[in-house]
PDB file of C-alpha atoms in Angstrom:
ATOM      1  CA  UNK H1237     -28.623 -34.530  10.208  1.00  0.00           C
ATOM      2  CA  UNK H1238     -30.635 -33.780  12.655  1.00  0.00           C
ATOM      3  CA  UNK H1239     -27.892 -34.278  15.221  1.00  0.00           C
ATOM      4  CA  UNK H1240     -25.680 -31.645  12.675  1.00  0.00           C
ATOM      5  CA  UNK H1241     -27.879 -29.277  13.784  1.00  0.00           C
ATOM      6  CA  UNK H1242     -27.528 -29.133  17.333  1.00  0.00           C
ATOM      7  CA  UNK H1243     -23.955 -28.030  16.666  1.00  0.00           C
ATOM      8  CA  UNK H1244     -21.209 -28.431  19.326  1.00  0.00           C
ATOM      9  CA  UNK H1245     -23.555 -26.950  21.590  1.00  0.00           C
ATOM     10  CA  UNK H1246     -24.597 -30.234  21.692  1.00  0.00           C
ATOM     11  CA  UNK H1247     -23.577 -33.170  23.815  1.00  0.00           C
ATOM     12  CA  UNK H1248     -24.209 -36.867  23.664  1.00  0.00           C
ATOM     13  CA  UNK H1249     -25.349 -37.858  26.390  1.00  0.00           C
ATOM     14  CA  UNK H1250     -23.454 -40.640  28.844  1.00  0.00           C
ATOM     15  CA  UNK H1251     -21.240 -42.180  25.978  1.00  0.00           C
ATOM     16  CA  UNK H1252     -18.612 -43.301  28.531  1.00  0.00           C
ATOM     17  CA  UNK H1253     -20.527 -45.596  29.851  1.00  0.00           C
ATOM     18  CA  UNK H1254     -19.558 -47.721  26.221  1.00  0.00           C
ATOM     19  CA  UNK H1255     -15.882 -46.918  25.794  1.00  0.00           C
ATOM     20  CA  UNK H1256     -13.800 -50.240  26.558  1.00  0.00           C
ATOM     21  CA  UNK H1257     -11.644 -47.787  29.085  1.00  0.00           C
ATOM     22  CA  UNK H1258     -12.055 -49.248  32.128  1.00  0.00           C
ATOM     23  CA  UNK H1259     -13.497 -46.667  34.811  1.00  0.00           C
ATOM     24  CA  UNK H1260     -10.260 -45.186  35.981  1.00  0.00           C
ATOM     25  CA  UNK H1261      -8.722 -43.987  32.755  1.00  0.00           C
ATOM     26  CA  UNK H1262     -11.954 -42.133  32.347  1.00  0.00           C
ATOM     27  CA  UNK H1263     -12.098 -41.092  35.530  1.00  0.00           C
ATOM     28  CA  UNK H1264      -8.653 -39.627  34.981  1.00  0.00           C
ATOM     29  CA  UNK H1265      -8.988 -38.752  31.800  1.00  0.00           C
ATOM     30  CA  UNK H1266     -11.304 -36.267  32.571  1.00  0.00           C
ATOM     31  CA  UNK H1267     -10.603 -35.095  35.555  1.00  0.00           C
ATOM     32  CA  UNK H1268      -7.144 -34.334  34.553  1.00  0.00           C
ATOM     33  CA  UNK H1269      -8.794 -32.258  31.150  1.00  0.00           C
ATOM     34  CA  UNK H1270     -10.955 -29.755  34.253  1.00  0.00           C
ATOM     35  CA  UNK H1271      -8.227 -29.373  36.118  1.00  0.00           C
ATOM     36  CA  UNK H1272      -5.969 -27.967  32.872  1.00  0.00           C
ATOM     37  CA  UNK H1273      -8.812 -25.885  31.935  1.00  0.00           C
ATOM     38  CA  UNK H1274      -9.373 -24.742  35.839  1.00  0.00           C
ATOM     39  CA  UNK H1275      -6.043 -23.476  36.136  1.00  0.00           C
ATOM     40  CA  UNK H1276      -6.136 -22.070  32.744  1.00  0.00           C
ATOM     41  CA  UNK H1277      -8.408 -19.871  33.773  1.00  0.00           C
ATOM     42  CA  UNK H1278      -6.873 -18.915  37.340  1.00  0.00           C
ATOM     43  CA  UNK H1279      -4.023 -18.036  34.891  1.00  0.00           C
ATOM     44  CA  UNK H1280      -6.071 -16.026  32.574  1.00  0.00           C
ATOM     45  CA  UNK H1281      -6.939 -13.787  35.162  1.00  0.00           C
ATOM     46  CA  UNK H1282      -3.887 -13.881  37.168  1.00  0.00           C
ATOM     47  CA  UNK H1283      -5.571 -15.834  39.837  1.00  0.00           C
ATOM     48  CA  UNK H1284      -3.830 -18.251  42.266  1.00  0.00           C
ATOM     49  CA  UNK H1285      -5.443 -21.208  43.843  1.00  0.00           C
ATOM     50  CA  UNK H1286      -4.965 -21.272  47.793  1.00  0.00           C
ATOM     51  CA  UNK H1287      -3.147 -24.180  49.506  1.00  0.00           C
ATOM     52  CA  UNK H1288      -6.104 -25.259  51.641  1.00  0.00           C
ATOM     53  CA  UNK H1289      -8.958 -24.727  49.247  1.00  0.00           C
ATOM     54  CA  UNK H1290      -6.736 -27.052  45.761  1.00  0.00           C
ATOM     55  CA  UNK H1291      -5.959 -29.136  48.543  1.00  0.00           C
ATOM     56  CA  UNK H1292      -9.732 -29.961  49.617  1.00  0.00           C
ATOM     57  CA  UNK H1293     -11.177 -28.776  45.930  1.00  0.00           C
ATOM     58  CA  UNK H1294      -9.457 -31.148  43.846  1.00  0.00           C
ATOM     59  CA  UNK H1295      -9.710 -34.659  45.348  1.00  0.00           C
ATOM     60  CA  UNK H1296     -13.696 -33.543  45.886  1.00  0.00           C
ATOM     61  CA  UNK H1297     -13.602 -33.270  42.222  1.00  0.00           C
ATOM     62  CA  UNK H1298     -12.258 -36.925  41.834  1.00  0.00           C
ATOM     63  CA  UNK H1299     -14.177 -38.547  43.778  1.00  0.00           C
ATOM     64  CA  UNK H1300     -17.178 -36.986  42.423  1.00  0.00           C
ATOM     65  CA  UNK H1301     -16.442 -37.891  39.002  1.00  0.00           C
ATOM     66  CA  UNK H1302     -16.149 -41.593  40.310  1.00  0.00           C
ATOM     67  CA  UNK H1303     -19.429 -41.276  41.876  1.00  0.00           C
ATOM     68  CA  UNK H1304     -21.399 -40.623  38.098  1.00  0.00           C
ATOM     69  CA  UNK H1305     -19.542 -43.187  36.471  1.00  0.00           C
ATOM     70  CA  UNK H1306     -20.534 -45.456  39.153  1.00  0.00           C
ATOM     71  CA  UNK H1307     -24.300 -44.262  39.033  1.00  0.00           C
ATOM     72  CA  UNK H1308     -26.946 -46.678  37.629  1.00  0.00           C
ATOM     73  CA  UNK H1309     -28.281 -44.737  34.783  1.00  0.00           C
ATOM     74  CA  UNK H1310     -32.114 -44.230  34.715  1.00  0.00           C
ATOM     75  CA  UNK H1311     -34.345 -46.683  31.759  1.00  0.00           C
ATOM     76  CA  UNK H1312     -35.500 -43.936  29.624  1.00  0.00           C
ATOM     77  CA  UNK H1313     -31.883 -41.941  29.281  1.00  0.00           C
ATOM     78  CA  UNK H1314     -30.005 -45.321  29.113  1.00  0.00           C
ATOM     79  CA  UNK H1315     -32.351 -45.910  25.774  1.00  0.00           C
ATOM     80  CA  UNK H1316     -31.306 -42.498  24.638  1.00  0.00           C
ATOM     81  CA  UNK H1317     -27.374 -42.890  25.423  1.00  0.00           C
ATOM     82  CA  UNK H1318     -27.858 -46.342  22.934  1.00  0.00           C
ATOM     83  CA  UNK H1319     -30.116 -45.005  20.340  1.00  0.00           C
ATOM     84  CA  UNK H1320     -27.773 -41.730  19.951  1.00  0.00           C
ATOM     85  CA  UNK H1321     -24.319 -43.833  20.084  1.00  0.00           C
ATOM     86  CA  UNK H1322     -25.946 -45.524  16.961  1.00  0.00           C
ATOM     87  CA  UNK H1323     -26.891 -42.718  14.957  1.00  0.00           C
ATOM     88  CA  UNK H1324     -22.945 -41.165  15.808  1.00  0.00           C
ATOM     89  CA  UNK H1325     -21.289 -44.402  14.480  1.00  0.00           C
ATOM     90  CA  UNK H1326     -23.702 -44.284  11.150  1.00  0.00           C
ATOM     91  CA  UNK H1327     -22.554 -40.486  10.861  1.00  0.00           C
ATOM     92  CA  UNK H1328     -19.468 -41.949  11.246  1.00  0.00           C
ATOM     93  CA  UNK H1329     -19.757 -44.784   8.277  1.00  0.00           C
ATOM     94  CA  UNK H1330     -21.165 -42.465   6.162  1.00  0.00           C
ATOM     95  CA  UNK H1331     -18.942 -40.087   6.346  1.00  0.00           C
ATOM     96  CA  UNK H1332     -15.990 -43.243   5.281  1.00  0.00           C
ATOM     97  CA  UNK H1333     -17.630 -44.222   2.554  1.00  0.00           C
ATOM     98  CA  UNK H1334     -17.607 -40.772   1.066  1.00  0.00           C
ATOM     99  CA  UNK H1335     -14.696 -38.842   0.910  1.00  0.00           C
ATOM    100  CA  UNK H1336     -16.186 -35.603  -0.902  1.00  0.00           C
ATOM    101  CA  UNK H1337     -17.841 -34.976   2.074  1.00  0.00           C
ATOM    102  CA  UNK H1338     -16.375 -32.668   4.433  1.00  0.00           C
ATOM    103  CA  UNK H1339     -17.261 -31.494   8.093  1.00  0.00           C
ATOM    104  CA  UNK H1340     -15.524 -29.255   9.653  1.00  0.00           C
ATOM    105  CA  UNK H1341     -15.980 -27.161  13.167  1.00  0.00           C
ATOM    106  CA  UNK H1342     -16.146 -23.680  12.127  1.00  0.00           C
ATOM    107  CA  UNK H1343     -14.953 -19.870  13.567  1.00  0.00           C
ATOM    108  CA  UNK H1344     -16.800 -18.059  16.332  1.00  0.00           C
ATOM    109  CA  UNK H1345     -20.092 -19.243  15.133  1.00  0.00           C
ATOM    110  CA  UNK H1346     -20.904 -22.514  16.968  1.00  0.00           C
ATOM    111  CA  UNK H1347     -21.988 -24.588  14.238  1.00  0.00           C
ATOM    112  CA  UNK H1348     -21.013 -26.713  12.286  1.00  0.00           C
ATOM    113  CA  UNK H1349     -19.825 -26.854   8.484  1.00  0.00           C
ATOM    114  CA  UNK H1350     -20.678 -29.894   5.625  1.00  0.00           C
ATOM    115  CA  UNK H1351     -19.401 -29.090   2.195  1.00  0.00           C
ATOM    116  CA  UNK H1352     -17.526 -30.987  -0.414  1.00  0.00           C
ATOM    117  CA  UNK H1353     -13.584 -31.721   0.316  1.00  0.00           C
ATOM    118  CA  UNK H1354     -13.036 -30.742  -3.212  1.00  0.00           C
ATOM    119  CA  UNK H1355     -13.776 -26.785  -3.098  1.00  0.00           C
ATOM    120  CA  UNK H1356     -12.308 -26.429   0.662  1.00  0.00           C
ATOM    121  CA  UNK H1357      -9.060 -27.691  -0.807  1.00  0.00           C
ATOM    122  CA  UNK H1358      -9.245 -25.531  -3.498  1.00  0.00           C
ATOM    123  CA  UNK H1359      -9.982 -22.947  -1.134  1.00  0.00           C
ATOM    124  CA  UNK H1360      -6.901 -23.735   0.850  1.00  0.00           C
ATOM    125  CA  UNK H1361      -4.495 -23.601  -2.622  1.00  0.00           C
ATOM    126  CA  UNK H1362      -5.465 -20.025  -3.057  1.00  0.00           C
ATOM    127  CA  UNK H1363      -4.698 -19.315  -0.237  1.00  0.00           C
ATOM    128  CA  UNK H1364      -1.380 -20.514   0.206  1.00  0.00           C
ATOM    129  CA  UNK H1365      -0.416 -19.341  -3.494  1.00  0.00           C
ATOM    130  CA  UNK H1366      -2.131 -15.660  -3.002  1.00  0.00           C
ATOM    131  CA  UNK H1367      -0.093 -15.364   0.449  1.00  0.00           C
ATOM    132  CA  UNK H1368       3.041 -17.611  -0.208  1.00  0.00           C
ATOM    133  CA  UNK H1369       3.522 -17.329   3.320  1.00  0.00           C
ATOM    134  CA  UNK H1370       3.659 -21.392   3.522  1.00  0.00           C
ATOM    135  CA  UNK H1371       5.092 -24.187   1.359  1.00  0.00           C
ATOM    136  CA  UNK H1372       3.977 -27.817   1.083  1.00  0.00           C
ATOM    137  CA  UNK H1373       6.518 -30.286   2.358  1.00  0.00           C
ATOM    138  CA  UNK H1374       7.348 -32.427  -0.533  1.00  0.00           C
ATOM    139  CA  UNK H1375      10.432 -34.271   0.236  1.00  0.00           C
ATOM    140  CA  UNK H1376      12.185 -36.671   2.973  1.00  0.00           C
ATOM    141  CA  UNK H1377      14.291 -33.363   3.786  1.00  0.00           C
ATOM    142  CA  UNK H1378      14.061 -32.865   7.737  1.00  0.00           C
ATOM    143  CA  UNK H1379      12.750 -29.669   8.818  1.00  0.00           C
ATOM    144  CA  UNK H1380      11.745 -30.473  12.469  1.00  0.00           C
ATOM    145  CA  UNK H1381      15.506 -31.477  12.661  1.00  0.00           C
ATOM    146  CA  UNK H1382      16.675 -27.904  11.242  1.00  0.00           C
ATOM    147  CA  UNK H1383      14.413 -26.150  13.360  1.00  0.00           C
ATOM    148  CA  UNK H1384      15.019 -28.044  16.266  1.00  0.00           C
ATOM    149  CA  UNK H1385      19.323 -27.115  15.639  1.00  0.00           C
ATOM    150  CA  UNK H1386      18.069 -24.012  14.345  1.00  0.00           C
ATOM    151  CA  UNK H1387      16.672 -22.806  17.987  1.00  0.00           C
ATOM    152  CA  UNK H1388      19.493 -24.940  19.722  1.00  0.00           C
ATOM    153  CA  UNK H1389      22.125 -23.031  18.215  1.00  0.00           C
ATOM    154  CA  UNK H1390      20.312 -19.488  18.774  1.00  0.00           C
ATOM    155  CA  UNK H1391      19.494 -20.124  23.147  1.00  0.00           C
ATOM    156  CA  UNK H1392      23.071 -21.196  23.146  1.00  0.00           C
ATOM    157  CA  UNK H1393      24.241 -18.439  21.515  1.00  0.00           C
ATOM    158  CA  UNK H1394      22.216 -16.561  24.300  1.00  0.00           C
ATOM    159  CA  UNK H1395      22.919 -17.433  26.899  1.00  0.00           C
ATOM    160  CA  UNK H1396      26.741 -17.356  26.217  1.00  0.00           C
ATOM    161  CA  UNK H1397      26.356 -14.325  26.062  1.00  0.00           C
ATOM    162  CA  UNK H1398      24.418 -13.068  29.203  1.00  0.00           C
ATOM    163  CA  UNK H1399      21.079 -12.077  27.390  1.00  0.00           C
ATOM    164  CA  UNK H1400      19.205 -15.575  29.129  1.00  0.00           C
ATOM    165  CA  UNK H1401      20.477 -17.491  32.479  1.00  0.00           C
ATOM    166  CA  UNK H1402      20.861 -20.969  32.641  1.00  0.00           C
ATOM    167  CA  UNK H1403      17.383 -21.369  33.899  1.00  0.00           C
ATOM    168  CA  UNK H1404      15.775 -19.325  31.231  1.00  0.00           C
ATOM    169  CA  UNK H1405      18.189 -21.484  28.656  1.00  0.00           C
ATOM    170  CA  UNK H1406      16.178 -25.182  30.676  1.00  0.00           C
ATOM    171  CA  UNK H1407      12.789 -23.298  30.152  1.00  0.00           C
ATOM    172  CA  UNK H1408      13.040 -22.175  26.582  1.00  0.00           C
ATOM    173  CA  UNK H1409      14.850 -25.041  24.444  1.00  0.00           C
ATOM    174  CA  UNK H1410      12.613 -27.291  23.030  1.00  0.00           C
ATOM    175  CA  UNK H1411      11.856 -31.476  23.767  1.00  0.00           C
ATOM    176  CA  UNK H1412      13.739 -33.425  20.914  1.00  0.00           C
ATOM    177  CA  UNK H1413      11.802 -35.952  22.115  1.00  0.00           C
ATOM    178  CA  UNK H1414       7.820 -34.010  21.724  1.00  0.00           C
ATOM    179  CA  UNK H1415       9.198 -31.839  19.237  1.00  0.00           C
ATOM    180  CA  UNK H1416       6.735 -31.657  16.058  1.00  0.00           C
ATOM    181  CA  UNK H1417       6.629 -29.963  12.368  1.00  0.00           C
ATOM    182  CA  UNK H1418       4.005 -26.719  12.897  1.00  0.00           C
ATOM    183  CA  UNK H1419       1.564 -27.574  10.746  1.00  0.00           C
ATOM    184  CA  UNK H1420      -1.333 -25.748   8.709  1.00  0.00           C
ATOM    185  CA  UNK H1421      -5.257 -26.384   8.489  1.00  0.00           C
ATOM    186  CA  UNK H1422      -8.069 -24.527   8.093  1.00  0.00           C
ATOM    187  CA  UNK H1423     -11.194 -23.294   9.698  1.00  0.00           C
ATOM    188  CA  UNK H1424     -14.741 -22.566   6.924  1.00  0.00           C
ATOM    189  CA  UNK H1425     -16.389 -18.956   8.324  1.00  0.00           C
ATOM    190  CA  UNK H1426     -20.045 -19.494   7.437  1.00  0.00           C
ATOM    191  CA  UNK H1427     -20.572 -15.792   8.813  1.00  0.00           C
ATOM    192  CA  UNK H1428     -18.484 -14.244   5.741  1.00  0.00           C
ATOM    193  CA  UNK H1429     -19.905 -14.544   2.214  1.00  0.00           C
ATOM    194  CA  UNK H1430     -19.134 -17.622   0.232  1.00  0.00           C
ATOM    195  CA  UNK H1431     -17.693 -19.144   3.134  1.00  0.00           C
ATOM    196  CA  UNK H1432     -13.517 -18.416   3.281  1.00  0.00           C
ATOM    197  CA  UNK H1433     -11.105 -20.342   5.197  1.00  0.00           C
ATOM    198  CA  UNK H1434      -9.293 -18.563   8.048  1.00  0.00           C
ATOM    199  CA  UNK H1435      -5.924 -20.496   8.546  1.00  0.00           C
ATOM    200  CA  UNK H1436      -4.031 -21.872  11.507  1.00  0.00           C
ATOM    201  CA  UNK H1437      -0.924 -22.680  12.761  1.00  0.00           C
ATOM    202  CA  UNK H1438      -0.944 -25.905  14.872  1.00  0.00           C
ATOM    203  CA  UNK H1439       2.510 -24.810  17.188  1.00  0.00           C
ATOM    204  CA  UNK H1440       1.935 -25.975  20.287  1.00  0.00           C
ATOM    205  CA  UNK H1441       5.173 -28.081  20.161  1.00  0.00           C
ATOM    206  CA  UNK H1442       6.705 -26.474  17.492  1.00  0.00           C
ATOM    207  CA  UNK H1443      10.783 -25.497  18.589  1.00  0.00           C
ATOM    208  CA  UNK H1444       9.922 -22.365  18.798  1.00  0.00           C
ATOM    209  CA  UNK H1445       6.601 -22.888  20.522  1.00  0.00           C
ATOM    210  CA  UNK H1446       8.745 -21.901  24.228  1.00  0.00           C
ATOM    211  CA  UNK H1447      11.363 -18.912  22.927  1.00  0.00           C
ATOM    212  CA  UNK H1448       7.520 -17.374  21.596  1.00  0.00           C
ATOM    213  CA  UNK H1449       5.282 -17.968  24.944  1.00  0.00           C
ATOM    214  CA  UNK H1450       8.784 -15.782  26.360  1.00  0.00           C
ATOM    215  CA  UNK H1451       9.198 -13.534  23.988  1.00  0.00           C
ATOM    216  CA  UNK H1452       5.610 -12.829  24.567  1.00  0.00           C
ATOM    217  CA  UNK H1453       6.093 -12.647  27.734  1.00  0.00           C
ATOM    218  CA  UNK H1454       8.512  -9.711  28.058  1.00  0.00           C
ATOM    219  CA  UNK H1455       6.723  -7.834  25.426  1.00  0.00           C
ATOM    220  CA  UNK H1456       3.163  -7.951  25.915  1.00  0.00           C
ATOM    221  CA  UNK H1457       3.399  -5.642  28.912  1.00  0.00           C
ATOM    222  CA  UNK H1458       5.743  -2.717  26.954  1.00  0.00           C
ATOM    223  CA  UNK H1459       2.497  -3.555  24.445  1.00  0.00           C
ATOM    224  CA  UNK H1460      -0.368  -2.763  26.986  1.00  0.00           C
ATOM    225  CA  UNK H1461       1.578   0.063  28.295  1.00  0.00           C
ATOM    226  CA  UNK H1462       2.321   1.878  25.285  1.00  0.00           C
ATOM    227  CA  UNK H1463      -1.407   1.061  23.068  1.00  0.00           C
ATOM    228  CA  UNK H1464      -3.219   0.720  26.946  1.00  0.00           C
ATOM    229  CA  UNK H1465      -5.382   4.092  25.936  1.00  0.00           C
ATOM    230  CA  UNK H1466      -6.740   2.483  22.338  1.00  0.00           C
ATOM    231  CA  UNK H1467      -7.172  -1.085  23.933  1.00  0.00           C
ATOM    232  CA  UNK H1468     -10.252  -2.716  25.452  1.00  0.00           C
ATOM    233  CA  UNK H1469      -8.818  -5.869  27.471  1.00  0.00           C
ATOM    234  CA  UNK H1470     -12.717  -7.214  27.444  1.00  0.00           C
ATOM    235  CA  UNK H1471     -16.161  -5.917  27.333  1.00  0.00           C
ATOM    236  CA  UNK H1472     -16.314  -4.426  30.653  1.00  0.00           C
ATOM    237  CA  UNK H1473     -13.379  -2.397  29.412  1.00  0.00           C
ATOM    238  CA  UNK H1474     -15.105  -1.104  26.410  1.00  0.00           C
ATOM    239  CA  UNK H1475     -18.030  -0.081  28.681  1.00  0.00           C
ATOM    240  CA  UNK H1476     -15.862   1.700  31.263  1.00  0.00           C
ATOM    241  CA  UNK H1477     -14.089   3.817  28.356  1.00  0.00           C
ATOM    242  CA  UNK H1478     -17.684   3.901  26.026  1.00  0.00           C
ATOM    243  CA  UNK H1479     -19.093   5.802  29.730  1.00  0.00           C
ATOM    244  CA  UNK H1480     -15.723   8.299  30.590  1.00  0.00           C
ATOM    245  CA  UNK H1481     -16.390   8.934  27.179  1.00  0.00           C
ATOM    246  CA  UNK H1482     -20.025  10.397  27.827  1.00  0.00           C
ATOM    247  CA  UNK H1483     -18.819  11.862  30.599  1.00  0.00           C
ATOM    248  CA  UNK H1484     -16.287  13.748  28.669  1.00  0.00           C
ATOM    249  CA  UNK H1485     -19.187  14.690  26.790  1.00  0.00           C
ATOM    250  CA  UNK H1486     -16.735  13.654  23.916  1.00  0.00           C
ATOM    251  CA  UNK H1487     -20.194  11.206  22.263  1.00  0.00           C
ATOM    252  CA  UNK H1488     -22.362  13.435  19.995  1.00  0.00           C
ATOM    253  CA  UNK H1489     -24.621  12.546  17.205  1.00  0.00           C
ATOM    254  CA  UNK H1490     -21.440  12.692  14.996  1.00  0.00           C
ATOM    255  CA  UNK H1491     -19.587  10.387  16.020  1.00  0.00           C
ATOM    256  CA  UNK H1492     -18.567   6.833  14.648  1.00  0.00           C
ATOM    257  CA  UNK H1493     -18.657   3.165  15.353  1.00  0.00           C
ATOM    258  CA  UNK H1494     -15.989   1.707  12.768  1.00  0.00           C
ATOM    259  CA  UNK H1495     -15.712  -2.126  12.273  1.00  0.00           C
ATOM    260  CA  UNK H1496     -12.969  -3.072   9.640  1.00  0.00           C
ATOM    261  CA  UNK H1497     -11.469  -6.480   8.703  1.00  0.00           C
ATOM    262  CA  UNK H1498      -8.098  -6.553   7.919  1.00  0.00           C
ATOM    263  CA  UNK H1499      -7.388  -9.598   5.472  1.00  0.00           C
ATOM    264  CA  UNK H1500      -4.063 -12.144   5.579  1.00  0.00           C
ATOM    265  CA  UNK H1501      -3.001  -9.597   8.453  1.00  0.00           C
ATOM    266  CA  UNK H1502      -0.548 -11.659  10.416  1.00  0.00           C
ATOM    267  CA  UNK H1503       1.333 -13.065   7.042  1.00  0.00           C
ATOM    268  CA  UNK H1504       1.090  -9.135   5.964  1.00  0.00           C
ATOM    269  CA  UNK H1505       2.950  -8.282   8.526  1.00  0.00           C
ATOM    270  CA  UNK H1506       6.462  -7.465   7.648  1.00  0.00           C
ATOM    271  CA  UNK H1507       8.849  -9.359  10.107  1.00  0.00           C
ATOM    272  CA  UNK H1508      11.678  -6.412   9.180  1.00  0.00           C
ATOM    273  CA  UNK H1509       9.429  -3.850   9.731  1.00  0.00           C
ATOM    274  CA  UNK H1510       7.876  -5.446  12.770  1.00  0.00           C
ATOM    275  CA  UNK H1511      11.457  -5.836  14.618  1.00  0.00           C
ATOM    276  CA  UNK H1512      12.199  -1.965  13.439  1.00  0.00           C
ATOM    277  CA  UNK H1513       9.328  -1.312  15.483  1.00  0.00           C
ATOM    278  CA  UNK H1514      10.576  -3.227  18.812  1.00  0.00           C
ATOM    279  CA  UNK H1515      13.758  -2.575  18.057  1.00  0.00           C
TER     280      UNK H1515
END
């Protein structure tokens, strides 16, 4: 329990030293993850790697990972790593023998949720009934194949009518070998009364995901341009806006700062209304 209390911020030390994987496999896995994270950060800030730095930086990163994996652990750290490995294995054994217990990452707060699996399932079922936005697949009907066919048919029609070109068609067409059906799961929100659940739709490999990203790239700049005066990009943008608000003498003793929460935001937006707004 003490390890769970340390939450997600805590990293059990040096566990890769007990892995059955080869050093090459471990380093390649770590390197791929780090490189992907670095590239993601650069993309988020619309930055590009300068070629000389890319050629020097990434090989240096890989060499450093090899050095870290090859370095002999100090005695105290090795003992601690083995002890905590046994603790983790003990936790996994307990969870395997206790199907009534559920552990989940939480929404926003960096802690673990440990709760009753039956209560968690009841909350998830209640949410699905109230929103009527999701349904359980209870037969062998292949919805994934249907979704894939619908997306391909739509893209073929767009290509034929000149709405997209051949390169765009290639980029946003789903891969039949990699496609996965989007599925719903939940993470708890312990910072709110009665610990409600936040619905998460895992759709990274869904047939329509690339098409969705394509539309977002087209529509996001339009939205940001139209809603710029009432949209904060990040915390710094908020501070600068407030500073301007003060300079313009708009901040008064009667000014109210209001926060609000919309329940089931995404499922309550009418699809037809959204299309009309876009048109």
